[in-house]
PDB file of C-alpha atoms in Angstrom:
ATOM      1  CA  MET A   1      -0.022   0.057   0.025  1.00 43.00           C
ATOM      2  CA  SER A   2       1.115   3.663   0.031  1.00 44.00           C
ATOM      3  CA  SER A   3       4.318   3.909   1.956  1.00 47.00           C
ATOM      4  CA  ALA A   4       5.696   6.782   3.971  1.00 51.00           C
ATOM      5  CA  GLY A   5       7.134   9.514   1.797  1.00 58.00           C
ATOM      6  CA  THR A   6       5.061   8.518  -1.212  1.00 79.00           C
ATOM      7  CA  GLU A   7       2.393  10.853  -2.432  1.00 88.00           C
ATOM      8  CA  PRO A   8      -1.018   9.228  -2.487  1.00 93.00           C
ATOM      9  CA  PRO A   9      -2.635   8.818  -5.916  1.00 96.00           C
ATOM     10  CA  LEU A  10      -4.746  11.711  -7.029  1.00 97.00           C
ATOM     11  CA  LEU A  11      -7.830  10.427  -8.852  1.00 97.00           C
ATOM     12  CA  ILE A  12     -10.454  12.277 -10.810  1.00 96.00           C
ATOM     13  CA  ALA A  13     -14.178  11.879  -9.975  1.00 97.00           C
ATOM     14  CA  GLN A  14     -15.341  10.444 -13.330  1.00 93.00           C
ATOM     15  CA  GLU A  15     -19.019   9.913 -12.709  1.00 92.00           C
ATOM     16  CA  VAL A  16     -21.173  10.607  -9.691  1.00 96.00           C
ATOM     17  CA  GLY A  17     -24.581   9.368  -8.705  1.00 94.00           C
ATOM     18  CA  HIS A  18     -26.423   7.099  -6.240  1.00 94.00           C
ATOM     19  CA  THR A  19     -26.514   3.380  -5.911  1.00 88.00           C
ATOM     20  CA  ILE A  20     -28.972   1.317  -3.953  1.00 86.00           C
ATOM     21  CA  GLY A  21     -27.501  -0.753  -1.136  1.00 82.00           C
ATOM     22  CA  ASP A  22     -28.610  -4.227  -0.241  1.00 81.00           C
ATOM     23  CA  ASP A  23     -30.745  -2.687   2.549  1.00 88.00           C
ATOM     24  CA  GLY A  24     -32.448  -0.368   0.022  1.00 88.00           C
ATOM     25  CA  ALA A  25     -30.582   2.731   1.228  1.00 89.00           C
ATOM     26  CA  THR A  26     -29.514   5.291  -1.410  1.00 92.00           C
ATOM     27  CA  LEU A  27     -25.706   5.651  -1.361  1.00 94.00           C
ATOM     28  CA  PRO A  28     -23.827   8.586  -2.918  1.00 98.00           C
ATOM     29  CA  THR A  29     -21.278   6.887  -5.230  1.00 95.00           C
ATOM     30  CA  VAL A  30     -18.367   8.196  -7.233  1.00 96.00           C
ATOM     31  CA  VAL A  31     -16.619   6.300  -9.985  1.00 93.00           C
ATOM     32  CA  ILE A  32     -12.825   6.370  -9.880  1.00 94.00           C
ATOM     33  CA  ASP A  33     -10.305   4.802 -12.267  1.00 91.00           C
ATOM     34  CA  VAL A  34      -7.933   2.689 -10.194  1.00 92.00           C
ATOM     35  CA  SER A  35      -6.494   0.708 -13.104  1.00 88.00           C
ATOM     36  CA  GLU A  36      -3.058   2.261 -12.551  1.00 93.00           C
ATOM     37  CA  HIS A  37      -3.291   1.812  -8.730  1.00 94.00           C
ATOM     38  CA  PRO A  38      -3.728  -1.902  -7.779  1.00 91.00           C
ATOM     39  CA  GLU A  39      -3.131  -1.072  -4.166  1.00 91.00           C
ATOM     40  CA  ILE A  40      -6.277   1.071  -4.208  1.00 92.00           C
ATOM     41  CA  ALA A  41      -8.234  -1.378  -6.353  1.00 89.00           C
ATOM     42  CA  ASP A  42      -7.705  -4.095  -3.741  1.00 90.00           C
ATOM     43  CA  LEU A  43      -9.030  -2.033  -0.784  1.00 91.00           C
ATOM     44  CA  PRO A  44     -12.651  -3.151  -1.122  1.00 88.00           C
ATOM     45  CA  ARG A  45     -11.590  -6.844  -1.067  1.00 87.00           C
ATOM     46  CA  VAL A  46      -9.324  -6.271   1.988  1.00 87.00           C
ATOM     47  CA  HIS A  47     -12.044  -4.472   3.878  1.00 81.00           C
ATOM     48  CA  ALA A  48     -14.682  -7.073   2.957  1.00 82.00           C
ATOM     49  CA  ILE A  49     -12.452  -9.701   4.559  1.00 86.00           C
ATOM     50  CA  ASP A  50     -10.926  -7.757   7.512  1.00 83.00           C
ATOM     51  CA  GLY A  51     -13.509  -5.072   8.122  1.00 77.00           C
ATOM     52  CA  ILE A  52     -13.345  -1.329   7.472  1.00 75.00           C
ATOM     53  CA  GLY A  53     -10.743  -0.660  10.117  1.00 78.00           C
ATOM     54  CA  ASP A  54      -9.495   2.892  10.749  1.00 88.00           C
ATOM     55  CA  VAL A  55     -10.323   5.444   8.013  1.00 90.00           C
ATOM     56  CA  ALA A  56      -9.887   9.205   8.123  1.00 93.00           C
ATOM     57  CA  THR A  57     -11.143  11.619   5.508  1.00 96.00           C
ATOM     58  CA  ALA A  58     -10.486  15.303   4.951  1.00 96.00           C
ATOM     59  CA  ALA A  59     -11.475  17.751   2.239  1.00 97.00           C
ATOM     60  CA  VAL A  60      -9.932  20.961   0.964  1.00 97.00           C
ATOM     61  CA  LYS A  61     -11.157  23.468  -1.542  1.00 97.00           C
ATOM     62  CA  THR A  62      -8.781  24.788  -4.133  1.00 95.00           C
ATOM     63  CA  GLY A  63     -10.301  27.120  -6.735  1.00 95.00           C
ATOM     64  CA  ASP A  64     -13.272  25.294  -8.302  1.00 95.00           C
ATOM     65  CA  ALA A  65     -12.206  21.922  -7.005  1.00 97.00           C
ATOM     66  CA  VAL A  66     -12.758  19.982  -3.829  1.00 98.00           C
ATOM     67  CA  VAL A  67     -10.060  17.398  -3.018  1.00 98.00           C
ATOM     68  CA  LEU A  68     -11.317  14.629  -0.727  1.00 98.00           C
ATOM     69  CA  GLY A  69      -8.504  12.683   0.890  1.00 97.00           C
ATOM     70  CA  VAL A  70      -8.909   9.226   2.279  1.00 96.00           C
ATOM     71  CA  ARG A  71      -6.295   7.632   4.686  1.00 94.00           C
ATOM     72  CA  LEU A  72      -6.615   4.068   5.934  1.00 91.00           C
ATOM     73  CA  SER A  73      -4.414   2.931   8.803  1.00 88.00           C
ATOM     74  CA  ARG A  74      -5.902  -0.524   9.650  1.00 84.00           C
ATOM     75  CA  PRO A  75      -6.113  -3.282   8.511  1.00 82.00           C
ATOM     76  CA  VAL A  76      -3.823  -1.891   5.819  1.00 86.00           C
ATOM     77  CA  THR A  77      -2.098   1.408   5.305  1.00 89.00           C
ATOM     78  CA  ALA A  78      -3.170   3.275   2.190  1.00 91.00           C
ATOM     79  CA  ALA A  79      -4.135   6.702   1.026  1.00 95.00           C
ATOM     80  CA  PHE A  80      -5.660   8.322  -1.990  1.00 97.00           C
ATOM     81  CA  ALA A  81      -7.426  11.562  -2.916  1.00 98.00           C
ATOM     82  CA  VAL A  82     -10.288  12.281  -5.321  1.00 98.00           C
ATOM     83  CA  VAL A  83     -10.782  15.590  -7.089  1.00 98.00           C
ATOM     84  CA  PHE A  84     -14.329  16.807  -7.630  1.00 98.00           C
ATOM     85  CA  ASP A  85     -15.241  19.805  -9.906  1.00 98.00           C
ATOM     86  CA  LEU A  86     -17.276  21.972  -7.551  1.00 96.00           C
ATOM     87  CA  ARG A  87     -19.178  23.513 -10.435  1.00 96.00           C
ATOM     88  CA  ARG A  88     -20.453  20.155 -11.540  1.00 97.00           C
ATOM     89  CA  HIS A  89     -20.474  18.232  -8.295  1.00 98.00           C
ATOM     90  CA  LYS A  90     -21.635  20.706  -5.617  1.00 97.00           C
ATOM     91  CA  GLU A  91     -25.091  19.182  -5.139  1.00 97.00           C
ATOM     92  CA  PHE A  92     -23.641  15.693  -5.137  1.00 98.00           C
ATOM     93  CA  LEU A  93     -21.105  16.628  -2.491  1.00 98.00           C
ATOM     94  CA  LEU A  94     -23.861  18.141  -0.359  1.00 98.00           C
ATOM     95  CA  ASP A  95     -25.641  14.730  -0.694  1.00 97.00           C
ATOM     96  CA  VAL A  96     -22.445  13.069   0.465  1.00 98.00           C
ATOM     97  CA  ALA A  97     -22.324  15.340   3.510  1.00 98.00           C
ATOM     98  CA  ALA A  98     -25.959  14.679   4.359  1.00 97.00           C
ATOM     99  CA  ALA A  99     -25.519  10.936   3.966  1.00 96.00           C
ATOM    100  CA  ARG A 100     -22.284  11.021   5.932  1.00 96.00           C
ATOM    101  CA  SER A 101     -20.808   8.411   3.654  1.00 96.00           C
ATOM    102  CA  LEU A 102     -19.324   8.032   0.177  1.00 97.00           C
ATOM    103  CA  THR A 103     -18.976   4.844  -1.877  1.00 94.00           C
ATOM    104  CA  PHE A 104     -16.038   4.580  -4.246  1.00 94.00           C
ATOM    105  CA  ALA A 105     -16.997   2.514  -7.348  1.00 90.00           C
ATOM    106  CA  THR A 106     -13.766   0.992  -8.667  1.00 86.00           C
ATOM    107  CA  THR A 107     -15.334  -0.965 -11.509  1.00 76.00           C
ATOM    108  CA  ILE A 108     -17.599  -0.082 -14.385  1.00 69.00           C
ATOM    109  CA  PRO A 109     -21.041   0.755 -12.955  1.00 65.00           C
ATOM    110  CA  GLU A 110     -22.921  -0.711 -15.892  1.00 66.00           C
ATOM    111  CA  ARG A 111     -21.495  -4.161 -14.992  1.00 67.00           C
ATOM    112  CA  ALA A 112     -22.275  -3.883 -11.316  1.00 62.00           C
ATOM    113  CA  GLU A 113     -25.667  -5.602 -11.336  1.00 65.00           C
ATOM    114  CA  ASN A 114     -24.219  -8.723 -12.998  1.00 67.00           C
ATOM    115  CA  ASP A 115     -20.745  -8.713 -11.487  1.00 66.00           C
ATOM    116  CA  ARG A 116     -21.724  -7.723  -7.881  1.00 66.00           C
ATOM    117  CA  PRO A 117     -18.305  -6.078  -7.336  1.00 71.00           C
ATOM    118  CA  LEU A 118     -16.935  -5.022  -3.966  1.00 78.00           C
ATOM    119  CA  TRP A 119     -16.772  -1.230  -3.574  1.00 84.00           C
ATOM    120  CA  LEU A 120     -15.244   0.803  -0.754  1.00 89.00           C
ATOM    121  CA  SER A 121     -17.587   2.890   1.412  1.00 90.00           C
ATOM    122  CA  VAL A 122     -16.244   5.311   3.977  1.00 93.00           C
ATOM    123  CA  ASP A 123     -17.794   7.617   6.570  1.00 94.00           C
ATOM    124  CA  ILE A 124     -17.660  11.334   5.960  1.00 96.00           C
ATOM    125  CA  ASP A 125     -17.657  14.169   8.540  1.00 95.00           C
ATOM    126  CA  GLU A 126     -20.847  16.045   7.464  1.00 96.00           C
ATOM    127  CA  ASP A 127     -20.004  19.416   9.085  1.00 96.00           C
ATOM    128  CA  ALA A 128     -16.430  19.467   7.836  1.00 96.00           C
ATOM    129  CA  LEU A 129     -17.364  18.661   4.236  1.00 97.00           C
ATOM    130  CA  ARG A 130     -20.260  21.057   4.194  1.00 97.00           C
ATOM    131  CA  ALA A 131     -17.972  23.816   5.494  1.00 96.00           C
ATOM    132  CA  VAL A 132     -15.492  23.217   2.708  1.00 97.00           C
ATOM    133  CA  ILE A 133     -18.187  23.139  -0.009  1.00 95.00           C
ATOM    134  CA  THR A 134     -19.924  26.274   1.136  1.00 91.00           C
ATOM    135  CA  ASP A 135     -16.801  28.328   2.022  1.00 85.00           C
ATOM    136  CA  PRO A 136     -16.717  31.334  -0.339  1.00 77.00           C
TER     137      PRO A 136
END
């Protein structure tokens, strides 16, 4: 996984939307391309086996972008960040804040119904994300 001194991968939010969980809940979901980052692609499998562990998230606004960083420290150590275009994704990010969670789709969403892939879902600090999004 990401080692000390190595910059975490910076990924682009490709598509955003909502998926329906097994319990019927609507889950804010972002599609990210992890094809160049097998250590990130493997996180959903690891967490399905070992549990979610310790995850921290933080968001910063830079110009018209919001960068959401995710750092995992247990059961594995890894980090990555996703860039959202605030002009296109503001309402979605407000949905993420309200839901207090974000699901990262690491496979093609159109194949999800048949493939039943494992995706990574993390808790989000509602107040902190909302403050970043609405900060002038």
